[in-house]
PDB file of C-alpha atoms and ligand atoms in Angstrom:
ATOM      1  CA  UNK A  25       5.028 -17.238   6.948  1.00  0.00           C
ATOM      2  CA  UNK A  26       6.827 -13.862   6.780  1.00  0.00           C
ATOM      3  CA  UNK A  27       8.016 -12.547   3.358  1.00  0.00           C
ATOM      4  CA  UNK A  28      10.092  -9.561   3.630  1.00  0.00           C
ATOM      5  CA  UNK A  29      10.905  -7.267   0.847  1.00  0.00           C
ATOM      6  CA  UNK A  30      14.237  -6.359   0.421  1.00  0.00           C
ATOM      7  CA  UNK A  31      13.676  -3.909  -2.060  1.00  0.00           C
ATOM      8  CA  UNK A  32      11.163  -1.851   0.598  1.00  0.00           C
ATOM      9  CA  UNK A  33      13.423   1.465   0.628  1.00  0.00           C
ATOM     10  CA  UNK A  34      14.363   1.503  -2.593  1.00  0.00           C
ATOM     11  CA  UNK A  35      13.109   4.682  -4.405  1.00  0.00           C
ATOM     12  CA  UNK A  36      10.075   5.492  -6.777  1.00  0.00           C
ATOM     13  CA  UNK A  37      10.336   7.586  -9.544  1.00  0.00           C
ATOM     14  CA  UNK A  38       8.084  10.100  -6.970  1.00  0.00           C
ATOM     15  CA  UNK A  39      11.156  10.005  -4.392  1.00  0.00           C
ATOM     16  CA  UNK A  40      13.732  10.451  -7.084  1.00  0.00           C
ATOM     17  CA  UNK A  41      11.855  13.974  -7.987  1.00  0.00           C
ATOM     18  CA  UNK A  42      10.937  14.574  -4.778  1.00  0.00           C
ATOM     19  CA  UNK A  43       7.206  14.924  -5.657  1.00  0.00           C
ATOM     20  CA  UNK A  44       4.003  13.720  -3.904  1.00  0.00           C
ATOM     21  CA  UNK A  45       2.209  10.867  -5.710  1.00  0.00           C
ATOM     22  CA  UNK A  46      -0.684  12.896  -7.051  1.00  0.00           C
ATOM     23  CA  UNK A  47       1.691  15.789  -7.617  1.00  0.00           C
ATOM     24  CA  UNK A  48       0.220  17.788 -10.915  1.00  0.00           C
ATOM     25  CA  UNK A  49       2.434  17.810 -14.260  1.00  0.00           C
ATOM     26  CA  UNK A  50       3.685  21.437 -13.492  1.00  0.00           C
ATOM     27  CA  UNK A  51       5.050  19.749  -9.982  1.00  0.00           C
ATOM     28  CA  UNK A  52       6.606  17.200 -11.653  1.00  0.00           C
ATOM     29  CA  UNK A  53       8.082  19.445 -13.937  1.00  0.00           C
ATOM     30  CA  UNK A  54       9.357  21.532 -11.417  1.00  0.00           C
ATOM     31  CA  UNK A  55      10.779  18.506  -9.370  1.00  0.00           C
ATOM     32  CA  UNK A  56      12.573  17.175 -12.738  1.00  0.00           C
ATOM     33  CA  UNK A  57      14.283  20.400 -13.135  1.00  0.00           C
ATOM     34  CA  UNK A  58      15.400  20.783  -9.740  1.00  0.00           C
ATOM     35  CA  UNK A  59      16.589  17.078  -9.313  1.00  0.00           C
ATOM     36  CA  UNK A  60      18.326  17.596 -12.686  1.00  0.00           C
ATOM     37  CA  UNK A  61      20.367  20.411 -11.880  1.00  0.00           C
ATOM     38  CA  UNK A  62      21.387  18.715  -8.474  1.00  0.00           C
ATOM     39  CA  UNK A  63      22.090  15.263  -9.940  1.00  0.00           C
ATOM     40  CA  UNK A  64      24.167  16.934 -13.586  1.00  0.00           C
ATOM     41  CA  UNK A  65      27.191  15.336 -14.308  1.00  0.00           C
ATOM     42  CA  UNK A  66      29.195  18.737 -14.656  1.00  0.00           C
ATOM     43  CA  UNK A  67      28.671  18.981 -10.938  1.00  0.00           C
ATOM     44  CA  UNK A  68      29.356  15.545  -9.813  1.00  0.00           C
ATOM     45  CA  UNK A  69      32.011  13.529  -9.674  1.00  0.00           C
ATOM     46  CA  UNK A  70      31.349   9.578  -8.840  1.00  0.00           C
ATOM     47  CA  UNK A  71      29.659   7.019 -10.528  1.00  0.00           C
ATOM     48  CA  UNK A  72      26.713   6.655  -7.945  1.00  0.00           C
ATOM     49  CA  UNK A  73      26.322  10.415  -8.995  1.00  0.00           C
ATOM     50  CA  UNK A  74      26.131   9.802 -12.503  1.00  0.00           C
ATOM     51  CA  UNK A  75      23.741   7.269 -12.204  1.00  0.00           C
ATOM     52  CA  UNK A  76      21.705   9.332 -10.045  1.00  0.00           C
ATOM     53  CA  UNK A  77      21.273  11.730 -12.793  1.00  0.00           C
ATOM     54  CA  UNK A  78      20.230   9.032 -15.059  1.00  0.00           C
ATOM     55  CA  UNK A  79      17.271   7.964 -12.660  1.00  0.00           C
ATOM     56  CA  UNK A  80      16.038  11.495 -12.884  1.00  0.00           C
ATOM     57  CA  UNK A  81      16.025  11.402 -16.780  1.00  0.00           C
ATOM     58  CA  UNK A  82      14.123   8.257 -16.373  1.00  0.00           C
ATOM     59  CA  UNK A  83      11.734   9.581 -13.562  1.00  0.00           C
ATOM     60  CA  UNK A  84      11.074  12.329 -15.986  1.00  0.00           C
ATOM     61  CA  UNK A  85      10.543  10.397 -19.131  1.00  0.00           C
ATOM     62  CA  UNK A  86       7.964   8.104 -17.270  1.00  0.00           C
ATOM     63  CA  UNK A  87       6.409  10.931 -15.033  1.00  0.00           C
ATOM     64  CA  UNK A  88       6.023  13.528 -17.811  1.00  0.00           C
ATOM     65  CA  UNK A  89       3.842  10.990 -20.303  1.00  0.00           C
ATOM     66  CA  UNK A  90       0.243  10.403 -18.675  1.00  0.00           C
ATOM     67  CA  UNK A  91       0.157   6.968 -20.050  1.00  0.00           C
ATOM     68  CA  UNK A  92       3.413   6.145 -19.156  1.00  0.00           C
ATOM     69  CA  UNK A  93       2.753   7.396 -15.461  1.00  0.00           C
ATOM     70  CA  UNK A  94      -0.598   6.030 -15.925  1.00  0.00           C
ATOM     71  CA  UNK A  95       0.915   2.544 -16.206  1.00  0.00           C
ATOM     72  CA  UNK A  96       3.736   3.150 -13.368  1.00  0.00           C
ATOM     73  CA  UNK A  97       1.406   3.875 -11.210  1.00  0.00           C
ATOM     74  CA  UNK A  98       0.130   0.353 -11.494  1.00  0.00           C
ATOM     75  CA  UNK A  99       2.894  -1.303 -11.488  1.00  0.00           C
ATOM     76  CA  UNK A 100       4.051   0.645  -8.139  1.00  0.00           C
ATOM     77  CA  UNK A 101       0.559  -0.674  -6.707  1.00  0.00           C
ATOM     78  CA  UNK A 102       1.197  -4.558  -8.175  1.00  0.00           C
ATOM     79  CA  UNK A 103       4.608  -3.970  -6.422  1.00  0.00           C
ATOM     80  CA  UNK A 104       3.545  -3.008  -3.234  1.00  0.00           C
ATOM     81  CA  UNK A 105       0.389  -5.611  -2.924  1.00  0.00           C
ATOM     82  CA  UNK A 106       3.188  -7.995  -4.057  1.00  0.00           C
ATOM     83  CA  UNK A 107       5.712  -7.071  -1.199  1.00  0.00           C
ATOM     84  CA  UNK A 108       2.984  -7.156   2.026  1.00  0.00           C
ATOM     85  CA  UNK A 109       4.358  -9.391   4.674  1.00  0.00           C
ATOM     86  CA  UNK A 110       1.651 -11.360   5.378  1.00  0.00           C
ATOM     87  CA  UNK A 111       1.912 -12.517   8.859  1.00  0.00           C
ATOM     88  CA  UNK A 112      -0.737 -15.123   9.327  1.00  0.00           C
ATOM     89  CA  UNK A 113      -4.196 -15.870   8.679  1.00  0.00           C
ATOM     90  CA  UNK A 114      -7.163 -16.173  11.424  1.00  0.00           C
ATOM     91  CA  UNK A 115     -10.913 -17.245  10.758  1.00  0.00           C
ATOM     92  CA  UNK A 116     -13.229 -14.252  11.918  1.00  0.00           C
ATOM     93  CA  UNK A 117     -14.806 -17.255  14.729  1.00  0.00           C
ATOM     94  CA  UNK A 118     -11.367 -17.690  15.744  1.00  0.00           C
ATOM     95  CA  UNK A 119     -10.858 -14.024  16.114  1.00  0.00           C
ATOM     96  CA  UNK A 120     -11.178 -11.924  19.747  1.00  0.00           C
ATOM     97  CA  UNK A 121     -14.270  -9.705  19.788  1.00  0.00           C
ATOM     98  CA  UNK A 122     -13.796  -6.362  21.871  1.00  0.00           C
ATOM     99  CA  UNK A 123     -16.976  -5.140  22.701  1.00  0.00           C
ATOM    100  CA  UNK A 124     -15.841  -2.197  25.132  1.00  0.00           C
ATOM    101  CA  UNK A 125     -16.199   0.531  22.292  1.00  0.00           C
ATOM    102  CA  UNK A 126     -19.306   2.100  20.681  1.00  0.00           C
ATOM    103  CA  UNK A 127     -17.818   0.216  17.134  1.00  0.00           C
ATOM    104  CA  UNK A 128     -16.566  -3.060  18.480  1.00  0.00           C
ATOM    105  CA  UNK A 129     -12.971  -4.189  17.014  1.00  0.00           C
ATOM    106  CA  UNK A 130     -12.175  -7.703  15.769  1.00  0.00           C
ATOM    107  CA  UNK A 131      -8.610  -8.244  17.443  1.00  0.00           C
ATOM    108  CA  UNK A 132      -5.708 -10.746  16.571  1.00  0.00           C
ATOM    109  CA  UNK A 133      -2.417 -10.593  18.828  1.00  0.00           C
ATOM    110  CA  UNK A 134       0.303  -9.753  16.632  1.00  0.00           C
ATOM    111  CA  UNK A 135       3.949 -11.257  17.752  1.00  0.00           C
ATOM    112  CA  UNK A 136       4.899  -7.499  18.789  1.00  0.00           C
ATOM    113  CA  UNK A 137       2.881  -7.163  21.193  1.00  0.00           C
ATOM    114  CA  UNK A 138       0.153  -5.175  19.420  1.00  0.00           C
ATOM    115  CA  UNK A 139      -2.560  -6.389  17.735  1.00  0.00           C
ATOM    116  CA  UNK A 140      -4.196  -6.298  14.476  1.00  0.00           C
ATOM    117  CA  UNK A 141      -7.713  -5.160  14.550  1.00  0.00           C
ATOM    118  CA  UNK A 142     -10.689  -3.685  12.106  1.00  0.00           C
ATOM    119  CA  UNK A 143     -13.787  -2.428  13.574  1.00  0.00           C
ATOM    120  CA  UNK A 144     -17.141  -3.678  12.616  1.00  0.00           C
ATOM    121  CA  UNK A 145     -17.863  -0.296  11.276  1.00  0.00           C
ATOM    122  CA  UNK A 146     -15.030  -0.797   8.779  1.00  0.00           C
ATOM    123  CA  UNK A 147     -16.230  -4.262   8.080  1.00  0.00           C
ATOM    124  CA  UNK A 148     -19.751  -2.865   7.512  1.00  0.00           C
ATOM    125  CA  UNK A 149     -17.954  -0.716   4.999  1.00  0.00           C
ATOM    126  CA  UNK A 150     -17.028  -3.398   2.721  1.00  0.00           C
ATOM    127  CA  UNK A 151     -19.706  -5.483   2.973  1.00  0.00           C
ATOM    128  CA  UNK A 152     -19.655  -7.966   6.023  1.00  0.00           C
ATOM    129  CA  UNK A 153     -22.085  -6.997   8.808  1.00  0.00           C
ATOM    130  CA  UNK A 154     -21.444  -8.589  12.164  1.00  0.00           C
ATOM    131  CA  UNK A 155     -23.904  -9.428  15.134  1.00  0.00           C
ATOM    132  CA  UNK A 156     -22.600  -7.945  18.429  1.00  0.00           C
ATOM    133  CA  UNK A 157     -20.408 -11.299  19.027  1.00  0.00           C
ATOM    134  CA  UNK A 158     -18.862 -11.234  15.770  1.00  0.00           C
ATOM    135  CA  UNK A 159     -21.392 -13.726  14.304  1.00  0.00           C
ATOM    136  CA  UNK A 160     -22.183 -13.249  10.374  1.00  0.00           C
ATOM    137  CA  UNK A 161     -25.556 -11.350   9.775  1.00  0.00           C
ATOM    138  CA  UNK A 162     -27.793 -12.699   7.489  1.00  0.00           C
ATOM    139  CA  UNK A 163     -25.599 -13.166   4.016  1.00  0.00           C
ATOM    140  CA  UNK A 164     -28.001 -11.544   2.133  1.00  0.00           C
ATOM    141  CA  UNK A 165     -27.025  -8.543   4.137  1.00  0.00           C
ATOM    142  CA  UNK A 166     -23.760  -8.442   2.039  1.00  0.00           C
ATOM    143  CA  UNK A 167     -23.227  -6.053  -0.699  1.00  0.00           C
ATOM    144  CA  UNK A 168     -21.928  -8.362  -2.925  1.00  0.00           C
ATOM    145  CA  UNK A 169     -23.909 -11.589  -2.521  1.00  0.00           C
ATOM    146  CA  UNK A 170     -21.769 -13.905  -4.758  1.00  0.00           C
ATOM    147  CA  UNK A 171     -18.837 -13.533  -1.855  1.00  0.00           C
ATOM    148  CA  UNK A 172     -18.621 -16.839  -0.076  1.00  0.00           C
ATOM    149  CA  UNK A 173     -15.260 -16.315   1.224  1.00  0.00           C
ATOM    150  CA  UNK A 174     -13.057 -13.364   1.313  1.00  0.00           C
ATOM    151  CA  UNK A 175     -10.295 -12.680   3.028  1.00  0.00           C
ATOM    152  CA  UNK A 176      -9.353  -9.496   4.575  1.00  0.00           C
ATOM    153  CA  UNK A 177      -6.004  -8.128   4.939  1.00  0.00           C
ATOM    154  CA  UNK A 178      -5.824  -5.670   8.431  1.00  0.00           C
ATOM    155  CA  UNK A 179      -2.695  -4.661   9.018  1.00  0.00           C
ATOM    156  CA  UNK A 180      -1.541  -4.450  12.918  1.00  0.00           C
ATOM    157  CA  UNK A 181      -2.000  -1.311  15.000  1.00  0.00           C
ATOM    158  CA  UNK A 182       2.340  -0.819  15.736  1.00  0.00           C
ATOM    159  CA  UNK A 183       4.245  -2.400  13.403  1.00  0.00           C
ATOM    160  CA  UNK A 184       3.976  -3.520   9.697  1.00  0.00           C
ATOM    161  CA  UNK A 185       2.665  -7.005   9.532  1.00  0.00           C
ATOM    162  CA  UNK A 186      -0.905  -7.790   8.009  1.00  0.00           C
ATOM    163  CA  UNK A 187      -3.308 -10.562   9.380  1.00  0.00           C
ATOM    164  CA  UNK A 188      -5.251 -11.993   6.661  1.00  0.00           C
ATOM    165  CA  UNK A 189      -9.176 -12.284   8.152  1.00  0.00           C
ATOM    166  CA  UNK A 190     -10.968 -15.257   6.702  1.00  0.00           C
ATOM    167  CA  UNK A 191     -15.192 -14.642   7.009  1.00  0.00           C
ATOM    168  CA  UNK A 192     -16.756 -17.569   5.449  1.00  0.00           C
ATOM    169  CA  UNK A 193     -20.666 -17.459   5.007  1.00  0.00           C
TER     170      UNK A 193
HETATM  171 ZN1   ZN B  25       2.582  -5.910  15.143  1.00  0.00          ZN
END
């Protein structure tokens, strides 16, 4: 099943200042003033205008504090997890192995044409160790040995849908 998220292009805080996500206090700052003096009501005239200028006072009050920003900065993560199409979900035995690279890929078709893959080396990387035909090593192998089942979320190679990658030990 495909969720989309209609609210995908609307604007962070960081857009509305026109600042980078790790951008430093004094950047923020910066951004705020800019955005402020382009958004003031003195130099607009519509509504869409005004209310611009009130997202900017917003941005800034929620940017400036760390622990405000601290906390929007989760939120903006919940929001995004939250808002991942999720396409489908594929057992890794189910799963195409493509063994033509140094670091084989797992591969799963996606419906545009591309396909959604992770390479063992990436799997290695969070814990799951595969045998050259995409068999489970030994589960002791895994970093985190109470995992029975995870899932895996690999987004495809072209477009923006996610395959969810069940490896069950
Ligand atoms: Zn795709």
């Amino acid at each position: 099943m495909i969720r989309l998220d209609l609210n995908s292009d609307r604007k962070t805080y960081y857009d509305i200042l026109s600042v980078k996500k790790n951008a430093s206090y004094d950047e923020i700052r910066t951004g705020y003033k800019l955005a402020a003096l382009n958004s003031h009501p003195d130099k607009q005239k519509t509504s869409v205008d005004h209310k611009m200028f009130l997202d900017v006072q917003k941005a800034w009050e929620v940017l400036s504090d760390p622990q405000t920003r601290s906390k929007y900065d989760r939120e903006l993560i919940a929001s995004k997890l939250d808002s991942i199409p999720i396409a489908d979900e594929i057992n890794l035995s189910d799963a195409m192995i493509d063994k033509s690279s140094d670091d084989p890929e797992v591969l799963h078709p996606c419906r545009c044409g591309d396909c959604f893959a992770i390479t063992f080396s990436e799997l290695a990387e969070i814990g799951f160790r595969l045998d050259e035909n995409g068999g489970l090593l030994d589960g002791k192998t895994l970093k985190n040995s109470d995992l029975e089942n995870a899932s895996i979320t690999i987004p495809c190679s072209s477009c923006s849908l996610k395959i969810n990658l069940i490896v069950s030990l």
